[in-house]
Short mmCIF file of C-alpha atoms in Angstrom, two decimals:
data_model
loop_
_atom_site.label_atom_id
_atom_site.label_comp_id
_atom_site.label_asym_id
_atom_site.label_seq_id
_atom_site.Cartn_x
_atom_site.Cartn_y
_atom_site.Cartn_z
CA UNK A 1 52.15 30.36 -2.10
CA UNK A 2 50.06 33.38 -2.76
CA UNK A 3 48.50 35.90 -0.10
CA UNK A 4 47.88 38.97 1.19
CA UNK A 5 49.37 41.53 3.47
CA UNK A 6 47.84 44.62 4.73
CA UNK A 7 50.28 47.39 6.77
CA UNK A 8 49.56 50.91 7.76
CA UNK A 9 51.61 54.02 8.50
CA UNK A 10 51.38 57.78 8.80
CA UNK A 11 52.68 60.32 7.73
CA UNK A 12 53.37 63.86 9.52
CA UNK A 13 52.80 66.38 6.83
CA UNK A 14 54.11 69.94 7.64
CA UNK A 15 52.09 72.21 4.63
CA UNK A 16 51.09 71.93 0.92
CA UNK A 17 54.31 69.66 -1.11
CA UNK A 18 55.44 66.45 -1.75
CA UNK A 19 56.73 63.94 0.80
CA UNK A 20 58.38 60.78 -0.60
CA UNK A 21 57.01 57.37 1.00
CA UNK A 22 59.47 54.86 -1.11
CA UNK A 23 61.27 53.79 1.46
CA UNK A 24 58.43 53.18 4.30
CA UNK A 25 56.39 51.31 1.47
CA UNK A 26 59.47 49.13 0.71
CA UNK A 27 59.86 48.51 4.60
CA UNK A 28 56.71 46.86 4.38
CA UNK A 29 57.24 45.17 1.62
CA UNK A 30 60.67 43.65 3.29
CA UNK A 31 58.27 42.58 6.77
CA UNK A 32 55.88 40.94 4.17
CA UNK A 33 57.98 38.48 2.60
CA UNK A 34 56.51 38.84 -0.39
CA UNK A 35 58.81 37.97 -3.22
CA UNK A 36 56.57 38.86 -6.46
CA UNK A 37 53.45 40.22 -6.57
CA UNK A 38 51.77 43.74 -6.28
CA UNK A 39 51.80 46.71 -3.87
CA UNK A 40 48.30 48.44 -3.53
CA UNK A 41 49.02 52.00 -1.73
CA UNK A 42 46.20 54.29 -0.35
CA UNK A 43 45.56 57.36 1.17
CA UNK A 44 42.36 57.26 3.42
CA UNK A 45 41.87 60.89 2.69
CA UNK A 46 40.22 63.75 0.02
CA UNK A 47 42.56 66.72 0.46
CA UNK A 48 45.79 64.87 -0.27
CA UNK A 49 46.59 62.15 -3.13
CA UNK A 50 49.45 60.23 -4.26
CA UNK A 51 52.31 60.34 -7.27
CA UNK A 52 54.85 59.33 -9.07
CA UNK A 53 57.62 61.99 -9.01
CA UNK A 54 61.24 62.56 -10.19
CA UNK A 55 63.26 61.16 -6.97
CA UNK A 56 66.24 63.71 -7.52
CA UNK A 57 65.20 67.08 -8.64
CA UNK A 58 63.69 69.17 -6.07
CA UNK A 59 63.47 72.02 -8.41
CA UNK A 60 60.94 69.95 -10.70
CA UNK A 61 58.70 68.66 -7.67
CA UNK A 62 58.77 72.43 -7.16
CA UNK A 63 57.75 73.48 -10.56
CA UNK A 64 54.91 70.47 -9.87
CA UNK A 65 53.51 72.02 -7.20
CA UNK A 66 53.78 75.77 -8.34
CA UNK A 67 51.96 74.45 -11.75
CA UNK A 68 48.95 73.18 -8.99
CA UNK A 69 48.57 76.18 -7.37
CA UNK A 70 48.29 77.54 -10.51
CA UNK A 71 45.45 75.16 -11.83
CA UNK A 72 43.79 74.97 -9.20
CA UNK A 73 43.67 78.54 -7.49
CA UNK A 74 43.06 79.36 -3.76
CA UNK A 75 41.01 82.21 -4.59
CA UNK A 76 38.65 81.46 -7.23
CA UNK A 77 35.20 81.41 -6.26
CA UNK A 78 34.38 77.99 -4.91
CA UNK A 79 30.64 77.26 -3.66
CA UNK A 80 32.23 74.72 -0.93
CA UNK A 81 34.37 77.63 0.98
CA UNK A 82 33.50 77.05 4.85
CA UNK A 83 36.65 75.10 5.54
CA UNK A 84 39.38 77.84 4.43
CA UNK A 85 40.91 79.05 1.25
CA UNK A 86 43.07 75.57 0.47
CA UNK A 87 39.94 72.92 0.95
CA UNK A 88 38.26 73.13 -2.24
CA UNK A 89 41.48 73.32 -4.15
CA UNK A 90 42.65 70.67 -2.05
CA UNK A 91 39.79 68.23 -3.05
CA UNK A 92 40.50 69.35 -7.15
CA UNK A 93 43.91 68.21 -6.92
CA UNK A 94 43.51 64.97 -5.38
CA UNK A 95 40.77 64.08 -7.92
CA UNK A 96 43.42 65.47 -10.91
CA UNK A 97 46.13 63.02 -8.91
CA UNK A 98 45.16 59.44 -7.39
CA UNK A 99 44.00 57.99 -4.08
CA UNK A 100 45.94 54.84 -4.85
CA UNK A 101 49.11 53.57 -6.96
CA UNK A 102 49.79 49.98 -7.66
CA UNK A 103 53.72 49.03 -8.13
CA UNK A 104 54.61 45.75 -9.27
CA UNK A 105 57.37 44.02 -6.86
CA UNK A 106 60.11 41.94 -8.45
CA UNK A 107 62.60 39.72 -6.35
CA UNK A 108 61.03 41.72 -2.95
CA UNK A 109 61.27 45.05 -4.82
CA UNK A 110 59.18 47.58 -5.89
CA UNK A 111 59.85 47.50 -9.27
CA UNK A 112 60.63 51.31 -9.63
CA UNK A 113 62.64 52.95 -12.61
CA UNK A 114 66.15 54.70 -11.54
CA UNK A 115 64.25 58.28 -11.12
CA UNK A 116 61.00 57.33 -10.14
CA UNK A 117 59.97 58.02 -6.06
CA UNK A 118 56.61 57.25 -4.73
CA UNK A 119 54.97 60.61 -3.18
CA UNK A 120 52.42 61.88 -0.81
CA UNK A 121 51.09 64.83 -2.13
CA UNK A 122 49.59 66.89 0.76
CA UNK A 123 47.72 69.94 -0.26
CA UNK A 124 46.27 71.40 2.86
CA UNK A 125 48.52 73.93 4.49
CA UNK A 126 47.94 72.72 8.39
CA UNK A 127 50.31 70.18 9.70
CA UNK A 128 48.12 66.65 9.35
CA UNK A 129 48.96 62.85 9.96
CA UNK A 130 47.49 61.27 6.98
CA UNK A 131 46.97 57.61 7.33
CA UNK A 132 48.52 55.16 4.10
CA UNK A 133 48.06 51.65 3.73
CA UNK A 134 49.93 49.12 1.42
CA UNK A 135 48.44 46.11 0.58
CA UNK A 136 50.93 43.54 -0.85
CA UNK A 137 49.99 40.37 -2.92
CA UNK A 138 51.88 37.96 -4.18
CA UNK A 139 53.84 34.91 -3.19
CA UNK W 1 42.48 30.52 0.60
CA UNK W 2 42.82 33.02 -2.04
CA UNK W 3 40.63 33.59 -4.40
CA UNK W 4 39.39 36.23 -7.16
CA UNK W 5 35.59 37.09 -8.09
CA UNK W 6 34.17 39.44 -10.54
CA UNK W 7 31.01 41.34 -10.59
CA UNK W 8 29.57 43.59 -12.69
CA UNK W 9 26.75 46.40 -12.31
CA UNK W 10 25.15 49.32 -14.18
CA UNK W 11 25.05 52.63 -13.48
CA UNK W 12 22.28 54.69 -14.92
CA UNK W 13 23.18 58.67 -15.02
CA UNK W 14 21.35 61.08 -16.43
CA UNK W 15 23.46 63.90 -17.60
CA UNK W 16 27.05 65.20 -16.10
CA UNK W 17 27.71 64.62 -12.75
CA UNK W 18 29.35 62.79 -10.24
CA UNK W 19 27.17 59.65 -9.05
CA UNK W 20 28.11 57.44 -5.84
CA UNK W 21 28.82 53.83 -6.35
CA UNK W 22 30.06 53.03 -2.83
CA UNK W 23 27.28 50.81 -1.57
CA UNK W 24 26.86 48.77 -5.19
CA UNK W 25 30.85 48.08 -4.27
CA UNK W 26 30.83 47.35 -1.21
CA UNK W 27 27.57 44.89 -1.87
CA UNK W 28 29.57 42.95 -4.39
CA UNK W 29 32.40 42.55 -1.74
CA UNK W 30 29.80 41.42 0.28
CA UNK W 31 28.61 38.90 -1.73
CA UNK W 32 32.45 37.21 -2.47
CA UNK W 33 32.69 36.69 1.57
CA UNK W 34 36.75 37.81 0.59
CA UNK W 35 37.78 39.59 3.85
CA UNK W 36 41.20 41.04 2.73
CA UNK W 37 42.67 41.71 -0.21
CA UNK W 38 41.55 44.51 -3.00
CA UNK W 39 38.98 45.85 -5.13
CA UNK W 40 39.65 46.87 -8.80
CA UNK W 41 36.91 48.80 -10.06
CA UNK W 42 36.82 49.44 -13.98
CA UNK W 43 34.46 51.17 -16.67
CA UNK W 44 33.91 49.96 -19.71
CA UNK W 45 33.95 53.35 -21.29
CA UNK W 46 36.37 56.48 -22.63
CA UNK W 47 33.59 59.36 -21.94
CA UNK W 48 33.23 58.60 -18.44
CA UNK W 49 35.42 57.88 -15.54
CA UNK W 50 36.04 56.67 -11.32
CA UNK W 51 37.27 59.39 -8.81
CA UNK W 52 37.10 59.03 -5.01
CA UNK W 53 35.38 62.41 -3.77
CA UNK W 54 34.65 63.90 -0.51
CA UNK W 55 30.75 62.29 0.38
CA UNK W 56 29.42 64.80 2.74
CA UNK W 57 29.10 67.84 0.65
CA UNK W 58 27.66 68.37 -2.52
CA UNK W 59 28.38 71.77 -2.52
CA UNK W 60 32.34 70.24 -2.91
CA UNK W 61 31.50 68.13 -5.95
CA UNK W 62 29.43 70.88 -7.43
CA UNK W 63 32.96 72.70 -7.50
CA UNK W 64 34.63 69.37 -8.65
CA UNK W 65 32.03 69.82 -11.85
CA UNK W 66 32.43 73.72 -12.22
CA UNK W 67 36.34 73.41 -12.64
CA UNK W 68 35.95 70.41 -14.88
CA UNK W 69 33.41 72.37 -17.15
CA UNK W 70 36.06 75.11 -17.22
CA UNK W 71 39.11 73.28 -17.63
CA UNK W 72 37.74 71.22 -20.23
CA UNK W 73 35.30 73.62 -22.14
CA UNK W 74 32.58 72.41 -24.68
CA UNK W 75 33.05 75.55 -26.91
CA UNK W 76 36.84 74.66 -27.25
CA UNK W 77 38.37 74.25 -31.03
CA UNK W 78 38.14 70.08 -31.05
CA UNK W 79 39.28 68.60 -34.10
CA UNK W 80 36.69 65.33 -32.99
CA UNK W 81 33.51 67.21 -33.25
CA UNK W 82 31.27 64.82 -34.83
CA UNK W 83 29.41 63.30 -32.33
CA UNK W 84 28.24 66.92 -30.40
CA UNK W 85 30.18 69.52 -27.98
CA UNK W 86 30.69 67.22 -25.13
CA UNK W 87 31.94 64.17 -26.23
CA UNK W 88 35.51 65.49 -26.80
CA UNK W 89 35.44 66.79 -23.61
CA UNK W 90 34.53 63.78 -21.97
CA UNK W 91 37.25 62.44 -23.31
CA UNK W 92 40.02 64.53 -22.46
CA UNK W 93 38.23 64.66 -18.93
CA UNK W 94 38.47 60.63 -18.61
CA UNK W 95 42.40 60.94 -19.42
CA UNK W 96 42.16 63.50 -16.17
CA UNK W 97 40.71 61.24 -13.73
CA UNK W 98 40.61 57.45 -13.74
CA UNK W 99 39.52 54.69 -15.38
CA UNK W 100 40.04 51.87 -12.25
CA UNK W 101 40.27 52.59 -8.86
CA UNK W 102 42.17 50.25 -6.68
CA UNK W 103 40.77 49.66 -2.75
CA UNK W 104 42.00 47.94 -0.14
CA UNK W 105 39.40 45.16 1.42
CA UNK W 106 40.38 44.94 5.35
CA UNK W 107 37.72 42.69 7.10
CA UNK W 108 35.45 43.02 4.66
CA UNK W 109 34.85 46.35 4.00
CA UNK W 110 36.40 48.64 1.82
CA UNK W 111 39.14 50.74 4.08
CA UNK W 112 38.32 54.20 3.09
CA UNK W 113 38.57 57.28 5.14
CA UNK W 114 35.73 58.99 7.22
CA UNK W 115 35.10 60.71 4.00
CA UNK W 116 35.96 59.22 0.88
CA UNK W 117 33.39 57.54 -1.60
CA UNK W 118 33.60 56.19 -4.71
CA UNK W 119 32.17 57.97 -7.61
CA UNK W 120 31.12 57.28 -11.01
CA UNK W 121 32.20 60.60 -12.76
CA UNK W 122 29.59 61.08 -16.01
CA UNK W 123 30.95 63.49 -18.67
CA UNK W 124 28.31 62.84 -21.33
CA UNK W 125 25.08 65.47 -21.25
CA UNK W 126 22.77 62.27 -22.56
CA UNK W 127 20.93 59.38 -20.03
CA UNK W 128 23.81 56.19 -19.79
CA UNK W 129 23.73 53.18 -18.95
CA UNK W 130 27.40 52.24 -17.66
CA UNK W 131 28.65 49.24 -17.09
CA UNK W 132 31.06 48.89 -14.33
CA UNK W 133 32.96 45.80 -12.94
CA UNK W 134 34.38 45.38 -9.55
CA UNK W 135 37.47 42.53 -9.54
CA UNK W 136 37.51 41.18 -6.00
CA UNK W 137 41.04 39.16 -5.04
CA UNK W 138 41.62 38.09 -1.52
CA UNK W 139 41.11 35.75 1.06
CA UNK C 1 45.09 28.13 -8.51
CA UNK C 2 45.95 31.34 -7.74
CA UNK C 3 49.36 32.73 -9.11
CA UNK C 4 51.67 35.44 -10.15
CA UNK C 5 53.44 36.20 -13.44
CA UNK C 6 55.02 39.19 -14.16
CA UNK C 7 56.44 39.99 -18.06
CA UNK C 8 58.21 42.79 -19.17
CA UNK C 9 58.65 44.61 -23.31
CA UNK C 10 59.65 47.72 -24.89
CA UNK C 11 57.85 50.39 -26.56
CA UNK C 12 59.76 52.68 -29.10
CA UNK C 13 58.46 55.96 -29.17
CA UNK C 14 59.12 58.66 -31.48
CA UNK C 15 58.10 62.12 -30.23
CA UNK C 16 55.58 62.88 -28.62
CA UNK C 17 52.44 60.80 -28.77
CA UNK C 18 49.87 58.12 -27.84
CA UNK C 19 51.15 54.57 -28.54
CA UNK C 20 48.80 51.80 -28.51
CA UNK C 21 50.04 49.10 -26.26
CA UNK C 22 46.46 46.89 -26.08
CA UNK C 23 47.90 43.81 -27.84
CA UNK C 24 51.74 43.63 -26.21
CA UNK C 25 49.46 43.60 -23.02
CA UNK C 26 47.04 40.99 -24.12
CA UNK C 27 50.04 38.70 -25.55
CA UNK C 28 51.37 38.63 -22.07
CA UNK C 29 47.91 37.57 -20.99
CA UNK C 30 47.75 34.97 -23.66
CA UNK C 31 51.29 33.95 -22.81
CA UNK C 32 50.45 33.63 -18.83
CA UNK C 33 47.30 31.78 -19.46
CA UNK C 34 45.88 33.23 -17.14
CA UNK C 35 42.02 33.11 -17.37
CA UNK C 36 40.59 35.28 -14.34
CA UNK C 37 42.34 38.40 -12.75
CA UNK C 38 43.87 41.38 -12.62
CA UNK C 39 47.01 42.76 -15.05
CA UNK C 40 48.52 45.64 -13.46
CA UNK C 41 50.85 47.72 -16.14
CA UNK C 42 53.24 50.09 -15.12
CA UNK C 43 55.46 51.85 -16.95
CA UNK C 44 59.10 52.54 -15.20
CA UNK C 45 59.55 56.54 -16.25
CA UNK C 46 58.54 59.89 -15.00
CA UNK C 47 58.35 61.36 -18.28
CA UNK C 48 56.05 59.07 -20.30
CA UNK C 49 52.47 57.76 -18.83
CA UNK C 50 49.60 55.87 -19.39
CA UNK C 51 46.23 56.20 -20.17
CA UNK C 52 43.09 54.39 -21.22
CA UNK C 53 41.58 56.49 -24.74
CA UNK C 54 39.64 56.45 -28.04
CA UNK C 55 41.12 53.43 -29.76
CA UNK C 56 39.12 54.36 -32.93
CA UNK C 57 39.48 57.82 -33.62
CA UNK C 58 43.11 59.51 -34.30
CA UNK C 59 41.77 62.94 -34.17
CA UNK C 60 40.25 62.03 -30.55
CA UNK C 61 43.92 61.56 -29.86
CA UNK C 62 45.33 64.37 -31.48
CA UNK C 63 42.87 66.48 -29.33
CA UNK C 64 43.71 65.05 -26.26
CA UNK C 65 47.52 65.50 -26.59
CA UNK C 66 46.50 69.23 -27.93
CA UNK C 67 44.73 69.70 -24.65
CA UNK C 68 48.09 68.84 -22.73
CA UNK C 69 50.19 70.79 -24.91
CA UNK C 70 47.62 74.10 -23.90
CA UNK C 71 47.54 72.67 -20.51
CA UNK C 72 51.16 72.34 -19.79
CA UNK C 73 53.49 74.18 -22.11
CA UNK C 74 56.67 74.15 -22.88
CA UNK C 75 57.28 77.78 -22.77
CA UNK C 76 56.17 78.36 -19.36
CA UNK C 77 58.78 79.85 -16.69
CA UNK C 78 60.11 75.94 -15.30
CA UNK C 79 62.52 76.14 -12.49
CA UNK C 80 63.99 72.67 -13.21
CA UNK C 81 64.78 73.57 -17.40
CA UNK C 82 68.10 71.86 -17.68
CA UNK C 83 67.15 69.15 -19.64
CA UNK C 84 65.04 70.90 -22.41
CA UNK C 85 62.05 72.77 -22.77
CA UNK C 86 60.14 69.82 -22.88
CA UNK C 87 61.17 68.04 -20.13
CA UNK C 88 59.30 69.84 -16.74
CA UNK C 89 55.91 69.95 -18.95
CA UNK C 90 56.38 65.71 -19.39
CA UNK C 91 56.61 65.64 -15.36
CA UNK C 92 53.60 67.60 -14.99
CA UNK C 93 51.53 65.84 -17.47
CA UNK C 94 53.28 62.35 -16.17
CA UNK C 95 51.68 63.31 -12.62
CA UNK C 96 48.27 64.10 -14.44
CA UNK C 97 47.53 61.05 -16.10
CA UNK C 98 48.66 57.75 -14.63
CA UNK C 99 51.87 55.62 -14.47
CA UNK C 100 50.36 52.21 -13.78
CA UNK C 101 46.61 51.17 -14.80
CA UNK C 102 44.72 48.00 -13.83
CA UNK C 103 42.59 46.05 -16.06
CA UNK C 104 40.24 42.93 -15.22
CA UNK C 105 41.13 39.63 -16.77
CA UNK C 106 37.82 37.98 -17.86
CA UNK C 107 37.91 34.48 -19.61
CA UNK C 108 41.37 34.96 -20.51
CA UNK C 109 41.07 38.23 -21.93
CA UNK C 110 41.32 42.03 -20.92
CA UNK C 111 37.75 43.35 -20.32
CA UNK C 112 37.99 46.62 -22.54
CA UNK C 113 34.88 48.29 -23.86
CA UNK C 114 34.31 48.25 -27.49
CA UNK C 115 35.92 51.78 -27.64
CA UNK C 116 39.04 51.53 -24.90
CA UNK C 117 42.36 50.55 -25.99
CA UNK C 118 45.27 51.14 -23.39
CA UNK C 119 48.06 53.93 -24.55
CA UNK C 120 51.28 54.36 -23.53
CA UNK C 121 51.56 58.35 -23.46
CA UNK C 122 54.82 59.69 -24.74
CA UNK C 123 55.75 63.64 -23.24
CA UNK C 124 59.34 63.89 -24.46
CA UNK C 125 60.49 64.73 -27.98
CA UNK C 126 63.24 62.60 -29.03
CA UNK C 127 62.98 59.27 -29.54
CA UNK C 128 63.18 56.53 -26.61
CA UNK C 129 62.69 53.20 -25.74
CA UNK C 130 59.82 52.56 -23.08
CA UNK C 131 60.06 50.11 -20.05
CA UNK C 132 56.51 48.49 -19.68
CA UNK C 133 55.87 45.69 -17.41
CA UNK C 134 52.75 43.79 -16.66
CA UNK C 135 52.04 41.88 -13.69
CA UNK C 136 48.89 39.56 -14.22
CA UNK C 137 47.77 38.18 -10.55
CA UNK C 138 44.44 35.44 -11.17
CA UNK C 139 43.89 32.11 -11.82
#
């Protein structure tokens, strides 16, 4: 029987980086039910995105994050600078990232390969509690 | 009872630039009467693309534009050059950003942030018409 | 009646690349009969991607996978280089394009524009075989 399932949750960032959200996403998977279907994630925000990342190595979501601040430079000359040195960048990045990821779910799982983790990717330096929703379909 | 409807609009641009679609979205969700599920919203094209965006300043998407235009120059050594100087960057811009966006109906509205809209990103210097479909599944 | 099916193949890459995977996707379509929906791809890897392109012009291609070569190179000073030269860069340009897209199902049949075909982007240089799955959610 097919339907939907909407859950929220936060999550307490602590600075620019990468904060892995597998395991709260599968949590609300598991509350859900849902057997097969799809997993809709989404950050209600513009100055932090989502990715897939490498699960193990912290080294290479280091060498992600070093090639962003790279890309997209605190000091270049943004028009949009009233809100500190890491907004504008911060906005770049999450349009250069995503706002949402859909994962399929197989037997109640997110159908992840062996390396793959699901990550916030918070580019504002201040601590924040960014909101995230998953929406599951599927039966 | 679940459900899926599909809707299509146009979005007329003229020239590069980053062009709101929010309310033609959120109309079509209207329309379906779904009241939770998601959105898929798709383009029908390769030379422009979907980004969410921050909706309160221009000035920010003005820098969104600046960096693209930089990142992605028109005077760049393109081996596709037939068709003028910014159709290979439109391109290359398109595989940057996003083809579909994915958004989460709750209670009939679309369940972004204090911030966020949806934006048709136009990479093409010439007047478009784009066509742009919006897959509604819920109940 | 709303429903569910989820299908799974194998692309066999061969350096690095843009492989076409429009028709494996659409014969899972066929297969599902399926005639109005969503299919949600996803590709289980943090070193390959996806990404909608030009499915008509190779040199298109060849410039966009030129662009990510400038973009993100291989001899660039990685932390994480244990694995190759080109393995950090196929992180990085995994987390720039996308690792699942979503395409509306319309009468049975992926709603493309004339010029979009759906690639599976290969980043590493040694030949591999490609987990792809595609979960089609309609009626």
């Amino acid at each position: 029987m097919m339907r939907v399932q909407q859950e929220k949750f936060e999550v307490r960032t602590n600075g620019k980086g990468t904060y892995e959200i597998t395991d709260q996403v599968q949590d609300k998977i598991d509350k859900s039910g849902v057997r097969n279907g799809v997993v809709t994630i989404f950050v209600q925000h513009t100055s932090c995105s989502l990715t897939m990342m490498e699960n193990a190595a912290p080294a290479a979501r280091r060498d992600v994050e070093r090639f962003f601040e790279q890309l997209v430079p605190e000091d270049a000359d943004y028009e949009h600078d009233d809100e500190g040195p890491d907004d504008m960048p911060s906005h770049i990045r999450m349009v250069l990232t995503r706002t949402n990821e859909s994962v399929p779910i197989v037997d109640g799982k997110m159908e992840l390969g062996t390396w793959q983790g699901l990550f916030l990717f918070e580019h504002r330096r201040d601590t924040h509690r960014r909101k995230v929703s998953a929406t599951i379909i599927g039966e």
